[in-house]
Amino acid sequence: MPDTTATPPDHEPVIRTIAMPADTNPAGDIFGGWLMAQMDLAAGNLAARIARGRSVTIAVEGMTFLKPVKVGDVVSIYADLESTGRSSMRIHVEAWRRHRYDTENIKVTDATFTFVAIDETGHSRPIPKEQLSQG
């Protein structure tokens, strides 16, 4: 099991938000689907920059919820490009939380999202070559 006491990545998160009461499950914790959606948004933001246009999520691998997120927690989502193919991008995403009055960051989950760059008709298209050399 991954270490939840490690430190967050050494760069700015793609998304930082506050978990709100409307995002809870019946037990009062933040709904896992909400957290996964935030992660997908962050990965999609990075994929769009790399693809220089629209891209779609085609797979999510390896998501395990390590710790709960509570109402009021500050949630930071980090995304890093792992690899690219002709039209695909594998993006590793980590979600961290901290109590809003505290400084301790706790990793709550991570996963690898795969995106494909698409054209205006919805078909896959190549990622611009200059982006491949930067990835």
Coordinates of N, CA, C and O in Angstrom, one line a residue:
M1 N 0.9 -1.2 0.0 CA 0.0 0.0 0.0 C 0.9 1.2 0.0 O 1.9 1.3 0.7
P2 N 0.5 2.2 -0.8 CA 1.4 3.5 -0.9 C 1.4 4.2 0.5 O 0.5 4.1 1.3
D3 N 2.5 4.9 0.7 CA 2.7 5.7 1.9 C 1.9 7.0 1.9 O 2.1 7.8 1.0
T4 N 0.9 7.1 2.8 CA 0.1 8.3 2.8 C 0.7 9.5 3.6 O 0.2 10.5 3.6
T5 N 1.9 9.2 4.2 CA 2.6 10.3 4.9 C 3.7 10.9 4.0 O 4.4 11.8 4.5
A6 N 3.9 10.5 2.8 CA 4.8 11.1 1.9 C 4.5 12.6 1.7 O 3.4 13.1 2.2
T7 N 5.3 13.3 0.9 CA 5.0 14.7 0.6 C 4.4 14.8 -0.8 O 4.7 14.0 -1.7
P8 N 3.6 15.8 -1.0 CA 3.0 16.0 -2.3 C 4.1 16.3 -3.4 O 5.2 16.7 -3.0
P9 N 3.7 16.2 -4.6 CA 4.7 16.5 -5.7 C 5.2 18.0 -5.5 O 4.6 18.8 -4.9
D10 N 6.4 18.2 -6.0 CA 7.1 19.5 -5.8 C 6.8 20.5 -6.9 O 7.6 21.1 -7.6
H11 N 5.5 20.6 -7.2 CA 5.0 21.6 -8.2 C 3.6 21.9 -7.9 O 2.9 21.3 -7.0
E12 N 3.1 23.0 -8.5 CA 1.7 23.4 -8.2 C 0.7 22.4 -8.6 O 0.8 21.7 -9.6
P13 N -0.4 22.2 -7.8 CA -1.5 21.3 -8.2 C -2.2 21.9 -9.4 O -2.2 23.1 -9.6
V14 N -2.8 21.0 -10.2 CA -3.6 21.5 -11.4 C -4.9 22.0 -10.8 O -5.5 23.0 -11.4
I15 N -5.5 21.4 -9.8 CA -6.7 21.9 -9.2 C -6.5 21.9 -7.7 O -5.9 21.0 -7.1
R16 N -7.1 22.9 -7.1 CA -7.2 23.0 -5.6 C -8.6 23.4 -5.3 O -9.1 24.4 -5.8
T17 N -9.3 22.6 -4.5 CA -10.7 22.9 -4.2 C -11.0 22.6 -2.7 O -10.2 21.9 -2.1
I18 N -12.2 23.0 -2.3 CA -12.6 22.6 -0.9 C -13.8 21.7 -1.0 O -14.7 21.9 -1.8
A19 N -13.7 20.5 -0.3 CA -14.8 19.6 -0.2 C -16.0 20.2 0.5 O -15.8 20.6 1.6
M20 N -17.1 20.1 -0.1 CA -18.3 20.7 0.4 C -19.4 19.7 0.9 O -19.3 18.6 0.4
P21 N -20.3 20.1 1.7 CA -21.4 19.2 2.2 C -22.1 18.5 1.0 O -22.5 17.3 1.1
A22 N -22.3 19.2 -0.1 CA -23.1 18.6 -1.2 C -22.3 17.4 -1.9 O -22.9 16.7 -2.6
D23 N -21.0 17.3 -1.5 CA -20.2 16.2 -2.2 C -20.1 15.0 -1.3 O -19.3 14.1 -1.6
T24 N -20.9 14.8 -0.3 CA -20.8 13.7 0.7 C -21.6 12.5 0.2 O -22.6 12.6 -0.5
N25 N -21.2 11.3 0.7 CA -21.9 10.1 0.6 C -22.8 10.0 1.8 O -22.8 10.8 2.7
P26 N -23.7 8.9 1.9 CA -24.6 8.8 3.0 C -23.8 8.7 4.4 O -24.5 8.9 5.4
A27 N -22.6 8.3 4.4 CA -21.8 8.2 5.6 C -21.2 9.5 6.1 O -20.7 9.6 7.2
G28 N -21.3 10.5 5.3 CA -20.8 11.8 5.6 C -19.4 12.1 5.2 O -18.9 13.2 5.4
D29 N -18.8 11.2 4.5 CA -17.5 11.4 3.9 C -17.7 11.9 2.5 O -18.8 11.8 1.9
I30 N -16.6 12.5 1.9 CA -16.7 12.9 0.5 C -16.9 11.7 -0.4 O -16.1 10.7 -0.3
F31 N -17.8 11.7 -1.3 CA -18.1 10.7 -2.2 C -16.9 10.4 -3.2 O -16.3 11.4 -3.7
G32 N -16.5 9.2 -3.3 CA -15.4 8.8 -4.1 C -15.5 9.2 -5.6 O -14.6 9.6 -6.2
G33 N -16.8 9.2 -6.1 CA -17.0 9.7 -7.4 C -16.7 11.1 -7.6 O -16.2 11.6 -8.7
W34 N -16.9 12.0 -6.6 CA -16.6 13.4 -6.7 C -15.1 13.5 -6.8 O -14.6 14.3 -7.6
L35 N -14.4 12.8 -6.0 CA -12.9 12.9 -6.0 C -12.4 12.4 -7.3 O -11.5 13.0 -7.9
M36 N -12.9 11.3 -7.9 CA -12.5 10.8 -9.2 C -12.8 11.8 -10.3 O -11.9 12.0 -11.2
A37 N -13.9 12.5 -10.2 CA -14.2 13.5 -11.2 C -13.2 14.7 -11.1 O -12.8 15.2 -12.2
Q38 N -12.8 15.1 -9.9 CA -11.8 16.2 -9.8 C -10.5 15.7 -10.4 O -9.8 16.5 -11.1
M39 N -10.1 14.4 -10.2 CA -8.9 13.9 -10.8 C -9.0 13.9 -12.3 O -8.0 14.2 -13.0
D40 N -10.1 13.5 -12.8 CA -10.3 13.5 -14.3 C -10.3 14.9 -14.9 O -9.7 15.1 -16.0
L41 N -10.8 15.8 -14.2 CA -10.7 17.2 -14.6 C -9.3 17.7 -14.7 O -8.8 18.3 -15.7
A42 N -8.5 17.4 -13.7 CA -7.1 17.8 -13.7 C -6.3 17.1 -14.8 O -5.5 17.7 -15.5
A43 N -6.5 15.8 -14.9 CA -5.8 15.1 -16.0 C -6.2 15.6 -17.4 O -5.4 15.7 -18.3
G44 N -7.5 15.9 -17.5 CA -8.0 16.4 -18.8 C -7.4 17.8 -19.1 O -7.2 18.1 -20.3
N45 N -7.2 18.6 -18.1 CA -6.6 19.9 -18.3 C -5.2 19.7 -18.9 O -4.8 20.4 -19.8
L46 N -4.4 18.8 -18.3 CA -3.1 18.6 -18.8 C -3.1 18.0 -20.2 O -2.3 18.4 -21.0
A47 N -4.0 17.0 -20.4 CA -4.1 16.4 -21.7 C -4.4 17.4 -22.8 O -3.9 17.3 -23.9
A48 N -5.3 18.3 -22.5 CA -5.7 19.3 -23.5 C -4.5 20.2 -23.9 O -4.3 20.6 -25.0
R49 N -3.7 20.5 -22.9 CA -2.5 21.4 -23.2 C -1.5 20.6 -24.0 O -0.9 21.1 -24.9
I50 N -1.3 19.3 -23.7 CA -0.4 18.5 -24.4 C -0.9 18.2 -25.9 O -0.1 18.4 -26.8
A51 N -2.2 17.9 -26.0 CA -2.8 17.6 -27.3 C -3.0 18.9 -28.1 O -3.3 18.8 -29.3
R52 N -3.0 20.0 -27.4 CA -3.3 21.3 -28.1 C -4.7 21.2 -28.7 O -5.0 21.6 -29.8
G53 N -5.7 20.7 -27.9 CA -7.0 20.5 -28.3 C -7.8 19.5 -27.5 O -7.3 19.1 -26.4
R54 N -8.9 19.1 -28.0 CA -9.8 18.2 -27.3 C -9.1 16.8 -27.1 O -8.5 16.3 -28.0
S55 N -9.4 16.2 -26.0 CA -9.0 14.8 -25.7 C -10.0 14.2 -24.8 O -10.8 14.9 -24.1
V56 N -10.1 12.9 -24.8 CA -11.1 12.2 -24.1 C -10.4 11.1 -23.2 O -9.4 10.5 -23.5
T57 N -11.1 10.9 -22.0 CA -10.6 9.8 -21.1 C -11.0 8.5 -21.7 O -12.2 8.3 -22.0
I58 N -10.1 7.5 -21.8 CA -10.4 6.2 -22.3 C -10.2 5.1 -21.2 O -10.7 4.0 -21.4
A59 N -9.4 5.4 -20.2 CA -9.1 4.4 -19.2 C -8.7 5.1 -17.9 O -8.0 6.1 -17.9
V60 N -8.9 4.4 -16.8 CA -8.4 4.8 -15.5 C -7.9 3.5 -14.8 O -8.6 2.5 -14.7
E61 N -6.6 3.6 -14.4 CA -6.0 2.4 -13.8 C -5.6 2.6 -12.4 O -5.0 3.7 -12.1
G62 N -5.8 1.6 -11.5 CA -5.2 1.6 -10.2 C -5.6 2.5 -9.2 O -4.8 2.9 -8.3
M63 N -6.9 2.9 -9.1 CA -7.4 3.8 -8.1 C -7.7 3.0 -6.8 O -8.6 2.1 -6.9
T64 N -7.1 3.3 -5.7 CA -7.4 2.8 -4.4 C -7.6 4.0 -3.5 O -6.7 4.8 -3.4
F65 N -8.7 4.0 -2.7 CA -8.9 5.1 -1.8 C -8.2 4.7 -0.5 O -8.5 3.7 0.2
L66 N -7.2 5.5 -0.1 CA -6.3 5.3 1.0 C -6.9 5.9 2.3 O -6.7 5.3 3.4
K67 N -7.4 7.1 2.2 CA -7.9 7.8 3.4 C -9.2 8.6 3.0 O -9.3 9.0 1.8
P68 N -10.1 8.8 3.9 CA -11.3 9.6 3.5 C -11.0 11.1 3.4 O -10.0 11.6 4.0
V69 N -11.8 11.7 2.7 CA -11.8 13.2 2.6 C -13.0 13.7 3.4 O -14.1 13.1 3.2
K70 N -12.9 14.7 4.2 CA -14.0 15.2 5.0 C -14.4 16.6 4.5 O -13.7 17.3 3.8
V71 N -15.6 16.9 4.8 CA -16.2 18.2 4.5 C -15.2 19.3 5.0 O -14.8 19.2 6.2
G72 N -14.9 20.3 4.2 CA -14.0 21.4 4.6 C -12.6 21.1 4.3 O -11.8 22.1 4.3
D73 N -12.2 19.9 4.0 CA -10.8 19.6 3.6 C -10.4 20.3 2.3 O -11.3 20.5 1.4
V74 N -9.2 20.8 2.3 CA -8.7 21.4 1.0 C -8.1 20.2 0.2 O -7.2 19.5 0.8
V75 N -8.5 20.0 -1.0 CA -8.1 18.9 -1.8 C -7.3 19.5 -3.0 O -7.7 20.4 -3.7
S76 N -6.1 18.9 -3.1 CA -5.1 19.4 -4.1 C -4.9 18.2 -5.1 O -4.6 17.1 -4.6
I77 N -5.1 18.4 -6.4 CA -4.9 17.4 -7.4 C -3.7 17.7 -8.3 O -3.6 18.8 -8.9
Y78 N -2.7 16.8 -8.3 CA -1.5 16.9 -9.1 C -1.6 16.0 -10.3 O -2.0 14.8 -10.1
A79 N -1.1 16.4 -11.4 CA -1.1 15.6 -12.6 C 0.3 15.7 -13.3 O 0.8 16.8 -13.5
D80 N 0.8 14.6 -13.7 CA 2.1 14.5 -14.4 C 2.0 13.6 -15.6 O 1.5 12.4 -15.4
L81 N 2.5 14.0 -16.7 CA 2.6 13.2 -17.9 C 3.6 12.0 -17.7 O 4.7 12.2 -17.3
E82 N 3.1 10.8 -17.9 CA 4.0 9.6 -17.8 C 4.5 9.2 -19.1 O 5.7 8.9 -19.2
S83 N 3.7 9.2 -20.2 CA 4.1 8.8 -21.5 C 3.1 9.2 -22.5 O 2.0 9.5 -22.2
T84 N 3.6 9.2 -23.8 CA 2.7 9.5 -24.9 C 2.8 8.5 -26.0 O 3.9 7.9 -26.1
G85 N 1.8 8.3 -26.7 CA 1.8 7.5 -27.9 C 1.6 8.4 -29.1 O 1.7 9.6 -29.0
R86 N 1.1 7.9 -30.2 CA 0.8 8.7 -31.4 C -0.3 9.7 -31.0 O -0.2 10.9 -31.3
S87 N -1.4 9.2 -30.4 CA -2.5 10.0 -30.0 C -2.9 9.9 -28.6 O -3.8 10.7 -28.1
S88 N -2.2 9.1 -27.8 CA -2.6 8.8 -26.4 C -1.6 9.4 -25.5 O -0.4 9.7 -25.8
M89 N -2.1 9.7 -24.3 CA -1.3 10.2 -23.2 C -1.7 9.5 -21.9 O -2.8 9.3 -21.6
R90 N -0.7 9.0 -21.2 CA -0.8 8.4 -19.8 C -0.4 9.5 -18.8 O 0.7 10.0 -18.8
I91 N -1.4 9.8 -17.9 CA -1.2 10.9 -17.0 C -1.4 10.3 -15.6 O -2.5 9.8 -15.3
H92 N -0.4 10.4 -14.7 CA -0.5 10.0 -13.4 C -1.0 11.2 -12.5 O -0.6 12.3 -12.6
V93 N -2.1 10.8 -11.7 CA -2.8 11.9 -10.9 C -2.7 11.4 -9.5 O -3.0 10.3 -9.1
E94 N -2.4 12.4 -8.6 CA -2.5 12.2 -7.2 C -3.4 13.2 -6.5 O -3.4 14.4 -6.9
A95 N -4.2 12.7 -5.5 CA -5.1 13.5 -4.8 C -4.6 13.6 -3.3 O -4.3 12.5 -2.7
W96 N -4.5 14.8 -2.8 CA -4.0 15.0 -1.4 C -5.0 15.9 -0.7 O -5.7 16.7 -1.3
R97 N -5.1 15.7 0.6 CA -6.1 16.5 1.4 C -5.3 17.1 2.6 O -4.3 16.5 3.1
R98 N -5.8 18.2 3.1 CA -5.4 18.7 4.4 C -6.6 19.4 5.0 O -7.4 19.9 4.3
H99 N -6.7 19.2 6.3 CA -7.7 19.9 7.1 C -7.5 21.4 6.9 O -6.3 21.9 6.8
R100 N -8.5 22.2 6.7 CA -8.4 23.6 6.3 C -7.6 24.4 7.3 O -7.1 25.5 7.0
Y101 N -7.5 24.0 8.6 CA -6.8 24.8 9.6 C -5.5 24.2 9.9 O -4.8 24.5 10.9
D102 N -5.0 23.2 9.1 CA -3.8 22.5 9.4 C -2.8 22.6 8.3 O -3.1 23.2 7.2
T103 N -1.6 22.1 8.4 CA -0.6 22.2 7.4 C -0.2 20.8 6.9 O 0.5 20.7 5.9
E104 N -0.7 19.7 7.6 CA -0.3 18.4 7.2 C -1.1 17.9 5.9 O -2.3 17.9 5.9
N105 N -0.4 17.5 4.9 CA -1.0 17.0 3.7 C -1.0 15.4 3.8 O 0.0 14.8 4.1
I106 N -2.1 14.8 3.4 CA -2.3 13.4 3.4 C -2.7 12.9 2.0 O -3.7 13.4 1.5
K107 N -2.0 12.0 1.5 CA -2.4 11.4 0.2 C -3.6 10.6 0.4 O -3.7 9.7 1.2
V108 N -4.6 10.8 -0.5 CA -5.9 10.0 -0.4 C -6.0 9.0 -1.5 O -6.7 8.0 -1.3
T109 N -5.5 9.3 -2.7 CA -5.5 8.3 -3.8 C -4.6 8.8 -4.9 O -4.2 9.9 -4.9
D110 N -4.4 7.8 -5.8 CA -3.7 8.2 -7.1 C -4.2 7.2 -8.1 O -4.7 6.1 -7.8
A111 N -4.0 7.5 -9.4 CA -4.4 6.6 -10.5 C -3.7 7.1 -11.7 O -3.2 8.3 -11.8
T112 N -3.7 6.3 -12.8 CA -3.2 6.7 -14.1 C -4.4 6.8 -15.0 O -5.2 5.8 -15.2
F113 N -4.5 7.9 -15.6 CA -5.6 8.2 -16.6 C -5.0 8.2 -18.0 O -3.9 8.7 -18.2
T114 N -5.7 7.5 -18.9 CA -5.2 7.5 -20.3 C -6.2 8.3 -21.1 O -7.5 8.1 -21.0
F115 N -5.7 9.2 -21.9 CA -6.5 10.1 -22.8 C -6.1 9.9 -24.2 O -4.9 9.5 -24.5
V116 N -7.0 10.2 -25.1 CA -6.7 10.2 -26.5 C -7.1 11.5 -27.1 O -8.2 12.0 -26.8
A117 N -6.2 12.1 -27.9 CA -6.5 13.4 -28.6 C -7.4 13.0 -29.7 O -7.3 12.1 -30.4
I118 N -8.5 13.9 -29.9 CA -9.4 13.7 -30.9 C -9.6 14.9 -31.8 O -9.4 16.0 -31.3
D119 N -10.1 14.7 -33.0 CA -10.4 15.9 -33.9 C -11.9 16.3 -33.7 O -12.6 15.8 -32.9
E120 N -12.3 17.2 -34.5 CA -13.6 17.8 -34.4 C -14.7 16.8 -34.8 O -15.9 16.9 -34.4
T121 N -14.4 15.6 -35.4 CA -15.3 14.6 -35.7 C -15.3 13.5 -34.7 O -16.1 12.5 -34.8
G122 N -14.5 13.6 -33.7 CA -14.4 12.6 -32.6 C -13.4 11.4 -32.9 O -13.4 10.5 -32.2
H123 N -12.7 11.5 -34.0 CA -11.7 10.5 -34.3 C -10.3 10.9 -33.7 O -10.0 12.0 -33.6
S124 N -9.5 9.8 -33.4 CA -8.2 10.1 -32.8 C -7.4 10.9 -33.8 O -7.5 10.7 -35.0
R125 N -6.5 11.7 -33.3 CA -5.6 12.4 -34.1 C -4.2 12.4 -33.4 O -4.1 12.3 -32.2
P126 N -3.1 12.7 -34.2 CA -1.8 12.7 -33.6 C -1.6 13.9 -32.6 O -2.2 15.0 -32.8
I127 N -0.8 13.6 -31.6 CA -0.4 14.7 -30.7 C 0.6 15.5 -31.5 O 1.5 15.0 -32.1
P128 N 0.6 16.9 -31.4 CA 1.6 17.7 -32.1 C 3.0 17.2 -31.7 O 3.3 17.0 -30.6
K129 N 3.9 17.1 -32.8 CA 5.2 16.6 -32.5 C 6.0 17.4 -31.5 O 6.8 16.8 -30.7
E130 N 5.8 18.7 -31.5 CA 6.6 19.5 -30.5 C 6.2 19.2 -29.1 O 7.0 19.3 -28.2
Q131 N 5.0 18.7 -28.9 CA 4.6 18.3 -27.5 C 5.2 17.0 -27.2 O 5.5 16.7 -26.0
L132 N 5.4 16.1 -28.2 CA 6.0 14.8 -27.9 C 7.4 14.9 -27.4 O 7.9 14.2 -26.5
S133 N 8.1 15.9 -28.0 CA 9.5 16.0 -27.6 C 9.6 16.7 -26.2 O 10.7 16.6 -25.5
Q134 N 8.6 17.4 -25.7 CA 8.6 18.0 -24.4 C 8.1 17.1 -23.3 O 8.4 17.3 -22.2
G135 N 7.4 16.0 -23.7 CA 6.8 15.1 -22.7 C 7.8 14.3 -22.1 O 7.8 13.9 -21.0

